[in-house]
PDB file of C-alpha atoms in Angstrom:
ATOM      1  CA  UNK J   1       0.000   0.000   0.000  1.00  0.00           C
ATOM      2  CA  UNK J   2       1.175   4.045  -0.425  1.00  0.00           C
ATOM      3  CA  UNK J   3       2.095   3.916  -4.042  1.00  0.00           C
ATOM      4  CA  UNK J   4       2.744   6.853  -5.565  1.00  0.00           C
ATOM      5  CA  UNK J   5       4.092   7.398  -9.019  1.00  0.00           C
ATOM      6  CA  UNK J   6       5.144   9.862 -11.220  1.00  0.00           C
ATOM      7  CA  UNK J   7       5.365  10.258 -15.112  1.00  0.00           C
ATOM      8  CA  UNK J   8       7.161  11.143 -16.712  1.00  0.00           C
ATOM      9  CA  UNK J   9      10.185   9.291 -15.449  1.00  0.00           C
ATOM     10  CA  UNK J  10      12.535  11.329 -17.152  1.00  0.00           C
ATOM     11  CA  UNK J  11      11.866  14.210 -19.905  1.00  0.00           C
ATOM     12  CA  UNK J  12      14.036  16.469 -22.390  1.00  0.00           C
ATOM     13  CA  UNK J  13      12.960  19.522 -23.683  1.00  0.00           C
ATOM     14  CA  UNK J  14      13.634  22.352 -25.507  1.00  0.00           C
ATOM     15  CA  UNK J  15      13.988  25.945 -23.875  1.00  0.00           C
ATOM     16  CA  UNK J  16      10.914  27.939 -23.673  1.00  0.00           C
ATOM     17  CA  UNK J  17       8.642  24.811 -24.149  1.00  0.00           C
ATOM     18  CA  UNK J  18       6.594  23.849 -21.253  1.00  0.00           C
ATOM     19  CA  UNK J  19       6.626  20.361 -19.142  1.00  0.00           C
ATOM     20  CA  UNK J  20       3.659  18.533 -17.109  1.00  0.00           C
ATOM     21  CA  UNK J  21       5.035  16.353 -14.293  1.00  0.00           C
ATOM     22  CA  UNK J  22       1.677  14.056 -13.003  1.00  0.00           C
ATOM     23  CA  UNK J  23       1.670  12.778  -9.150  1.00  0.00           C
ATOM     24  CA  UNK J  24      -0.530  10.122  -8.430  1.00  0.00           C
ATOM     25  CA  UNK J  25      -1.814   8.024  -5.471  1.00  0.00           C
ATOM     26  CA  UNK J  26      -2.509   4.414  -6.503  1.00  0.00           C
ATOM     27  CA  UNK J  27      -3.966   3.015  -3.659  1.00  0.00           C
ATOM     28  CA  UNK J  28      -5.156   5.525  -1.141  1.00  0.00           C
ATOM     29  CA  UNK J  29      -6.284   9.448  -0.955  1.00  0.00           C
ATOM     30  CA  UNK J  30      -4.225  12.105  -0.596  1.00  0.00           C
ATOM     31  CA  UNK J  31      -5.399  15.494   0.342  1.00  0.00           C
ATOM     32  CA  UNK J  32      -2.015  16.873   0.202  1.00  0.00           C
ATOM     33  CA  UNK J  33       0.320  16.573  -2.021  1.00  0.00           C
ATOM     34  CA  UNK J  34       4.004  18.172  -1.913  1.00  0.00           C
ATOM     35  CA  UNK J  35       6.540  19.205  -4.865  1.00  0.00           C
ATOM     36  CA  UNK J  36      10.038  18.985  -4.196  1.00  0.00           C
ATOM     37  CA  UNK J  37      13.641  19.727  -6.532  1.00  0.00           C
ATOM     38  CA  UNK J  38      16.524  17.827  -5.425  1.00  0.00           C
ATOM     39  CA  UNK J  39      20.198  19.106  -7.304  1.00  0.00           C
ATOM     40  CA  UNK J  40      22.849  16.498  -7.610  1.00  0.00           C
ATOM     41  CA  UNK J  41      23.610  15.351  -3.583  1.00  0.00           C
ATOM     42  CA  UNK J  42      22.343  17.748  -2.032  1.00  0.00           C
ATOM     43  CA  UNK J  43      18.305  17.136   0.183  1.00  0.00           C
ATOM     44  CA  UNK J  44      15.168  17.615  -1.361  1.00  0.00           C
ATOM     45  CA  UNK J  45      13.582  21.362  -0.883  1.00  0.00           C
ATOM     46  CA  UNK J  46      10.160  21.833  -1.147  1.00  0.00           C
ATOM     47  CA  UNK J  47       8.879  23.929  -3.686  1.00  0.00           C
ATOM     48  CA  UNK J  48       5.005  23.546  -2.759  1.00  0.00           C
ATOM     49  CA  UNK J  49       2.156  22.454  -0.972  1.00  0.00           C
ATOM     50  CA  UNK J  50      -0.923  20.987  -3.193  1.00  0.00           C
ATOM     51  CA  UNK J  51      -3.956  20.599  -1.466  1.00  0.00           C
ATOM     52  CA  UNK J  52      -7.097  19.092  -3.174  1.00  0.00           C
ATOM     53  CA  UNK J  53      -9.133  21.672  -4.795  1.00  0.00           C
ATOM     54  CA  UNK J  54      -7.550  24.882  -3.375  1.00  0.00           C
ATOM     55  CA  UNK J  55      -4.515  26.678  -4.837  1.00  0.00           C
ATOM     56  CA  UNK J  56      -1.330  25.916  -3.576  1.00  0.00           C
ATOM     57  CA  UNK J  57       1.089  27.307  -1.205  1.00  0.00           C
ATOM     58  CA  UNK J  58       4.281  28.149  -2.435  1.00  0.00           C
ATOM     59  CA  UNK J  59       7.540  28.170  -0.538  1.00  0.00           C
ATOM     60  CA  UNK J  60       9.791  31.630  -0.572  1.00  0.00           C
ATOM     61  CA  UNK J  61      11.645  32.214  -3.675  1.00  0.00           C
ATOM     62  CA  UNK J  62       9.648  29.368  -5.727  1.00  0.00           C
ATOM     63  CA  UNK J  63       7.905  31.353  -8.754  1.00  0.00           C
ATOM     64  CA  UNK J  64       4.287  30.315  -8.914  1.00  0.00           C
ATOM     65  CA  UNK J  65       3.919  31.582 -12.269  1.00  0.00           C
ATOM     66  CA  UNK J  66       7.112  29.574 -12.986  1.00  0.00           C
ATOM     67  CA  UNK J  67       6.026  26.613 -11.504  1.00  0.00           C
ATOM     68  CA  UNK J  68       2.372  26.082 -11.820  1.00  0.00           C
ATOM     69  CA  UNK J  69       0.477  23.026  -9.853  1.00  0.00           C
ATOM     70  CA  UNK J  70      -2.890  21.666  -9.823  1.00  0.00           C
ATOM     71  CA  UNK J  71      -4.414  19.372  -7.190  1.00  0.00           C
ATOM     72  CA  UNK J  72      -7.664  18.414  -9.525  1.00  0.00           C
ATOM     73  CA  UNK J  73      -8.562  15.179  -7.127  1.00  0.00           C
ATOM     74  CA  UNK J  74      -7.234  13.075  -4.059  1.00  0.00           C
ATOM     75  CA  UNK J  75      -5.085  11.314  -6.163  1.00  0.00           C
ATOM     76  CA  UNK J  76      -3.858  13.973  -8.694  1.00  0.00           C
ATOM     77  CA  UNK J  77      -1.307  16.811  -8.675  1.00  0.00           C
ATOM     78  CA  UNK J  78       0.307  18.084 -11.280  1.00  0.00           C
ATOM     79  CA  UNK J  79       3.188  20.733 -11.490  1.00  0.00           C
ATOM     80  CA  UNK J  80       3.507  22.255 -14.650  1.00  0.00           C
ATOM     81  CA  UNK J  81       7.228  23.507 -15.245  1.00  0.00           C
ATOM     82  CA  UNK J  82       6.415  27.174 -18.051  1.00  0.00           C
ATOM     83  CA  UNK J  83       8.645  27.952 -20.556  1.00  0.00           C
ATOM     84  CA  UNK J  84      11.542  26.191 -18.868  1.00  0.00           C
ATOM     85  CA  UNK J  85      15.069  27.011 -19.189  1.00  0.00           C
ATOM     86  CA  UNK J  86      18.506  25.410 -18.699  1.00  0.00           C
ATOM     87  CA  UNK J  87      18.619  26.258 -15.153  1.00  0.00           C
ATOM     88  CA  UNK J  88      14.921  24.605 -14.266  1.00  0.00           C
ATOM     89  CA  UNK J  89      16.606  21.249 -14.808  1.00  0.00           C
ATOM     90  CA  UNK J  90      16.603  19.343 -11.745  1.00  0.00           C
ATOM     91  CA  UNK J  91      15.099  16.325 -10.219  1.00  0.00           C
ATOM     92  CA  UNK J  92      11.254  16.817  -8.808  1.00  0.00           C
ATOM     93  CA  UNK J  93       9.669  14.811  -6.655  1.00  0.00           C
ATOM     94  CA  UNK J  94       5.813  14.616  -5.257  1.00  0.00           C
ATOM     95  CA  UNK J  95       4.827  13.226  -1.957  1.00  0.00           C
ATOM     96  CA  UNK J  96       1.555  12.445  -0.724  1.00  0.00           C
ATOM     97  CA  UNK J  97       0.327  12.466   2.863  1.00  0.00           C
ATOM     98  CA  UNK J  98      -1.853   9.219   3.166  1.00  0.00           C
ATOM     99  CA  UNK J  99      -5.090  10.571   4.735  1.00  0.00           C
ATOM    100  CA  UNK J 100      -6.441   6.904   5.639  1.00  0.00           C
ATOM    101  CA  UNK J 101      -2.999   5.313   6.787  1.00  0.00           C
ATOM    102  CA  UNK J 102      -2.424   4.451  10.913  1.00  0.00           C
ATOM    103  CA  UNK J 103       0.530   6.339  10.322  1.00  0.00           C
ATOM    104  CA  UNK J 104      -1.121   9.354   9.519  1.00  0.00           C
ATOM    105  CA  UNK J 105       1.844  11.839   8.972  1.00  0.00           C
ATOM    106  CA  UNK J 106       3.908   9.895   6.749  1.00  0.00           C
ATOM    107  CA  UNK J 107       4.866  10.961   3.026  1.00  0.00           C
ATOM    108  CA  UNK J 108       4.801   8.502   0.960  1.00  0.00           C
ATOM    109  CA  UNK J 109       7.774   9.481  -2.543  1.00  0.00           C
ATOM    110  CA  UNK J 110       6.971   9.220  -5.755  1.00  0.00           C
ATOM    111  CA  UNK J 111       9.990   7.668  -8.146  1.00  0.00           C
ATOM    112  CA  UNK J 112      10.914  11.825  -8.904  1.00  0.00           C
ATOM    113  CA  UNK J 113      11.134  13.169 -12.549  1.00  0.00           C
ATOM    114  CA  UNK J 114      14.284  13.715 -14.062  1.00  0.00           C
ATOM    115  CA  UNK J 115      13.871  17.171 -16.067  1.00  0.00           C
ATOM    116  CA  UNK J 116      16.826  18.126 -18.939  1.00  0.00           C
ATOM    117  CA  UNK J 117      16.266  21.332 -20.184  1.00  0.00           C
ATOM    118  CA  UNK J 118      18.293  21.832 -23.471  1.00  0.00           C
TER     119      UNK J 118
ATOM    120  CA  UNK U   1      12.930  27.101  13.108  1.00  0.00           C
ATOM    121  CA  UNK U   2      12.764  23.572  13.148  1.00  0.00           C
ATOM    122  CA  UNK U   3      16.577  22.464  12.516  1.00  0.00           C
ATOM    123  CA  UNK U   4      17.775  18.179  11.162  1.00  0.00           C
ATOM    124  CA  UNK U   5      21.212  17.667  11.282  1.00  0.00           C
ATOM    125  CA  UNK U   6      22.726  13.929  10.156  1.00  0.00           C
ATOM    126  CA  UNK U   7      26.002  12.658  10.617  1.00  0.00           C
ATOM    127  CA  UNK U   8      28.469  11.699   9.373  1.00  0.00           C
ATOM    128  CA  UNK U   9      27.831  12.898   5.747  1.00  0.00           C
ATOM    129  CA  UNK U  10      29.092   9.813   4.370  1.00  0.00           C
ATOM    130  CA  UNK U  11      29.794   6.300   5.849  1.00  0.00           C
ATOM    131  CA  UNK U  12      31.768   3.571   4.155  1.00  0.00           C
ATOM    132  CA  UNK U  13      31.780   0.216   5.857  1.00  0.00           C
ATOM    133  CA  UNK U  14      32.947  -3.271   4.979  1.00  0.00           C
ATOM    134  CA  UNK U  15      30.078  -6.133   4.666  1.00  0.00           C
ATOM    135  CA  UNK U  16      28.821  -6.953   7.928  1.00  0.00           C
ATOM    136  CA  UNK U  17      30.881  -4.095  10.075  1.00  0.00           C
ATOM    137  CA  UNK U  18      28.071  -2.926  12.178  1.00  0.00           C
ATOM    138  CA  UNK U  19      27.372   1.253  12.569  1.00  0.00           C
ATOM    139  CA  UNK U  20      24.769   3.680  13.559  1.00  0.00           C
ATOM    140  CA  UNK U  21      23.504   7.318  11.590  1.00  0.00           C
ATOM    141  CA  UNK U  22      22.770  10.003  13.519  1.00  0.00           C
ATOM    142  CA  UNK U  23      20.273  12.543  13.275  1.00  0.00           C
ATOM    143  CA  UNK U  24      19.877  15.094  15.743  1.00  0.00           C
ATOM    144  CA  UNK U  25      16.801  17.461  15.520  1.00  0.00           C
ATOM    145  CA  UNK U  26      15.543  21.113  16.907  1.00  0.00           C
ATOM    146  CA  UNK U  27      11.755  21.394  16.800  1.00  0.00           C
ATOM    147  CA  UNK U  28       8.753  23.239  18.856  1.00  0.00           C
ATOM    148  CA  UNK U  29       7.301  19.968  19.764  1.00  0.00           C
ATOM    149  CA  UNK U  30       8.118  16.801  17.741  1.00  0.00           C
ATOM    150  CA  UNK U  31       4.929  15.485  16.042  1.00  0.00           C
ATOM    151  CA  UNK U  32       6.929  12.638  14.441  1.00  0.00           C
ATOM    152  CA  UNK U  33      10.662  11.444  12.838  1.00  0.00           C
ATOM    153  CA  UNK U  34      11.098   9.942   9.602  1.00  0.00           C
ATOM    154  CA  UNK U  35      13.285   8.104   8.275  1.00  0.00           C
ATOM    155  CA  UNK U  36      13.746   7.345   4.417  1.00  0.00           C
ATOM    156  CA  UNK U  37      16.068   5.206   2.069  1.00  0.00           C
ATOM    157  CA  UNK U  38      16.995   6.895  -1.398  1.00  0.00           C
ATOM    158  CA  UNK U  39      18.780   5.212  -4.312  1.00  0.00           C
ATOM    159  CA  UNK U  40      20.381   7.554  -6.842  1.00  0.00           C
ATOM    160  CA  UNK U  41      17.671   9.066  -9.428  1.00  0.00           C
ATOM    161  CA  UNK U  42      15.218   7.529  -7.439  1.00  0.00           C
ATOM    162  CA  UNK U  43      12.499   9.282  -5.067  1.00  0.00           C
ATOM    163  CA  UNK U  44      13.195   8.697  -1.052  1.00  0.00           C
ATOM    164  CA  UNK U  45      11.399   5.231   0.356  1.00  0.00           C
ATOM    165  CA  UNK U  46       9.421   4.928   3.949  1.00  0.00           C
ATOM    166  CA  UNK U  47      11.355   3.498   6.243  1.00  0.00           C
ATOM    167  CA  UNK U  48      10.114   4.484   9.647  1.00  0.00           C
ATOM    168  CA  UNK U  49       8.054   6.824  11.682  1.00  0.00           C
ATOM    169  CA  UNK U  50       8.696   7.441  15.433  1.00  0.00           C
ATOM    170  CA  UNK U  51       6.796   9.442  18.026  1.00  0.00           C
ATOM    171  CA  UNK U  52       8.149   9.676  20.851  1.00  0.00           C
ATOM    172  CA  UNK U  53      11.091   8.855  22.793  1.00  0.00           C
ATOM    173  CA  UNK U  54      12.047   5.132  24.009  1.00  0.00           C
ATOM    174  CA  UNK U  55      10.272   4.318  20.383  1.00  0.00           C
ATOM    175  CA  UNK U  56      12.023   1.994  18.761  1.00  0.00           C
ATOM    176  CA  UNK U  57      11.327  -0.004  14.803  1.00  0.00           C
ATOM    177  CA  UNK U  58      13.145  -2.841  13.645  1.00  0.00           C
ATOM    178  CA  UNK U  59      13.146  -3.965   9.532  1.00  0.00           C
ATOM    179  CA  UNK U  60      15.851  -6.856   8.788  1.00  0.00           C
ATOM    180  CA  UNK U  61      19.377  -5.396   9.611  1.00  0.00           C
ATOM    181  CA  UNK U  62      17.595  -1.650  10.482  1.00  0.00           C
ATOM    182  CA  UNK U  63      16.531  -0.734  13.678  1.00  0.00           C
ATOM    183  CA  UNK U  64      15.115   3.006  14.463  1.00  0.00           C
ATOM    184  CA  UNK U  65      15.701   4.506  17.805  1.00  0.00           C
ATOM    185  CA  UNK U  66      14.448   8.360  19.289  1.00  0.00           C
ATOM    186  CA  UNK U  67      15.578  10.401  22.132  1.00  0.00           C
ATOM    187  CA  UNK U  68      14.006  14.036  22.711  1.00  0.00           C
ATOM    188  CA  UNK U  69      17.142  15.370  21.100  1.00  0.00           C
ATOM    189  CA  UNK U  70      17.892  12.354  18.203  1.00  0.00           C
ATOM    190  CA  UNK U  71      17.694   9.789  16.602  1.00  0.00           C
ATOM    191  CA  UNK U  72      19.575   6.945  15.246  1.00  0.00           C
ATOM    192  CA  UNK U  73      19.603   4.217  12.926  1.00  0.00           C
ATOM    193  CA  UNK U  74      21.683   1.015  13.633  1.00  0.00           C
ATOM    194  CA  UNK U  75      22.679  -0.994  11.018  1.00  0.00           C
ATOM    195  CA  UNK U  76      23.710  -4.496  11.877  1.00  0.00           C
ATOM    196  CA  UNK U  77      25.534  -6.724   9.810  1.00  0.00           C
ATOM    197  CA  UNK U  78      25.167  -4.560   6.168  1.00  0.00           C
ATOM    198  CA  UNK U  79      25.132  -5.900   2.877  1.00  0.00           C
ATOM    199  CA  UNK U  80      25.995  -4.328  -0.607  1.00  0.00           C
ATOM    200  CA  UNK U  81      22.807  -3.524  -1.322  1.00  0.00           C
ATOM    201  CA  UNK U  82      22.089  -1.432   1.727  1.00  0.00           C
ATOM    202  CA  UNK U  83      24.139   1.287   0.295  1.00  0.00           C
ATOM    203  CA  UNK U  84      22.257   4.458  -0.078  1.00  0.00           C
ATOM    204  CA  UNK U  85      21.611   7.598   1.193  1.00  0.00           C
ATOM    205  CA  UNK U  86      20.050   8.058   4.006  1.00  0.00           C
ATOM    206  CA  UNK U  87      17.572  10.757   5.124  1.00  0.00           C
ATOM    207  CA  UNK U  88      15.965  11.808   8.318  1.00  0.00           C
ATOM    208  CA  UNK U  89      12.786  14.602   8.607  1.00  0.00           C
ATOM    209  CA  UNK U  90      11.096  15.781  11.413  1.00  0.00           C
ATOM    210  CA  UNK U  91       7.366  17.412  11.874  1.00  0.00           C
ATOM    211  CA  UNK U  92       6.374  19.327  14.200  1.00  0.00           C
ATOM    212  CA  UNK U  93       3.407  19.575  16.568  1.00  0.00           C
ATOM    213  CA  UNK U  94       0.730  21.445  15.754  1.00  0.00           C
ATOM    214  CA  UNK U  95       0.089  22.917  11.765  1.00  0.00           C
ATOM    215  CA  UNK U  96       0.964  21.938   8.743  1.00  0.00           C
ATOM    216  CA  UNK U  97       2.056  18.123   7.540  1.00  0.00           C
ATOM    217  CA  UNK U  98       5.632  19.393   5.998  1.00  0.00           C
ATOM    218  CA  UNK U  99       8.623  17.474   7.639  1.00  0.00           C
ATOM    219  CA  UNK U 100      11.891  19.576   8.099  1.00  0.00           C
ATOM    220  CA  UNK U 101      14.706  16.660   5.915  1.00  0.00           C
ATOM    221  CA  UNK U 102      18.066  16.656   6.765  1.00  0.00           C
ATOM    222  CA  UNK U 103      20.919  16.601   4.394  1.00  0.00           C
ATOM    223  CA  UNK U 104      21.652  12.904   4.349  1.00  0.00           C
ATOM    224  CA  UNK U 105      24.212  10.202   5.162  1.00  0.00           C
ATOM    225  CA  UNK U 106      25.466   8.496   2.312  1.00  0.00           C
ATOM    226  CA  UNK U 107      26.476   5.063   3.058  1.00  0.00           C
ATOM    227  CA  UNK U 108      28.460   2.303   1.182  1.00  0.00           C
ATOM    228  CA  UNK U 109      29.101  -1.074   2.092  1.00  0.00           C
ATOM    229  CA  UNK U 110      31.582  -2.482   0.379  1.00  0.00           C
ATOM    230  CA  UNK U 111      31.310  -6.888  -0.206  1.00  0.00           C
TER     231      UNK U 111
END
């Protein structure tokens, strides 16, 4: 139980063009989901908080034009990376907060999104 | 501000040399500590969540121990493919869900 996955796995793309990252909850409901960027060795830092059917909350310094996410259901977030440039290229990753699990403030990881910006 | 601080940074051991992680935390009120497994290009997996102090979790060769101040994580007996990185988080009590993550201990075990 507490899957969460993420597609796509790994994307290239040109600057300026645009890139959807989906999070998804297989087997339970998430009310909140989080967005995080993780550089080469270094921990993950949260770039949002997505919670189901409000906007999100952004962390300081995160552009929420830049980075725009959408929390459509309670097992859906998306984070849609706008006209992305060399420097957006990172590794995201989503966790959910399993509403229904005993251990009720565990994250559970999706597999992260490897993003090449060319 | 809720503060995570792991050491050492990086651990190499030989196959089956015992060794603990530390993580030593700062919060108003500890809600719960996390610790996670994370493989290169690969998103962080659940390992444990602890309460309150005395707590202890066992999974094969990991066990997960808390003290008000930290926490550690004993490894007994390591194989190859326990090499990771390591990560610890802490939430706090009262608020929002979002844990406070360390930097990580990387680990290697070397057959």
């Amino acid at each position: 139980g507490a899957v969460v996955s993420q597609h796509p796995s790994r994307v290239i793309c040109k600057s300026g063009t645009s890139v959807k990252i989906e999070c998804r909850s297989l087997d339970f409901q998430a009310t909140t989901m989080f967005w995080y960027r993780q550089f080469p060795k270094q921990s993950l830092m949260l770039m949002a908080t997505s919670n189901e059917g409000s906007k999100a909350t952004y962390e300081q310094g995160v552009e929420k034009d830049k980075f725009l996410i959408n929390h459509a259901s309670l097992t859906l977030s998306t984070l849609t990376v706008t006209s992305a440039h060399p420097e957006d290229s990172s590794f995201y990753i989503c966790s959910a907060h399993n509403i229904d699990s005993s251990s009720t403030d565990t994250q559970y990881f999706g597999p992260g999104t490897r993003l090449t910006v060319l | 501000e809720d503060q995570v601080t792991q050491s050492p940074e990086a651990l190499r051991l030989q196959e089956g040399e015992s060794s603990s992680l530390n993580c030593s935390y700062t919060v108003s009120g500890l809600r719960g500590l996390f610790w996670y497994r994370q493989d290169p290009g690969k998103g962080p997996e659940f390992l444990f969540t602890l309460y309150s102090a005395g707590e202890e979790k066992e999974k094969e060769r990991l066990k997960a121990t808390l003290t008000k101040k930290e926490s550690f994580l004993h490894i007994t007996a390591p194989k190859p493919e326990d090499s990771a990185t390591y990560l610890c988080a802490v939430q706090a009590a009262g608020g929002s869900y979002i844990p406070t993550f360390g930097r990580g201990t990387s680990l290697i075990v070397h057959p």
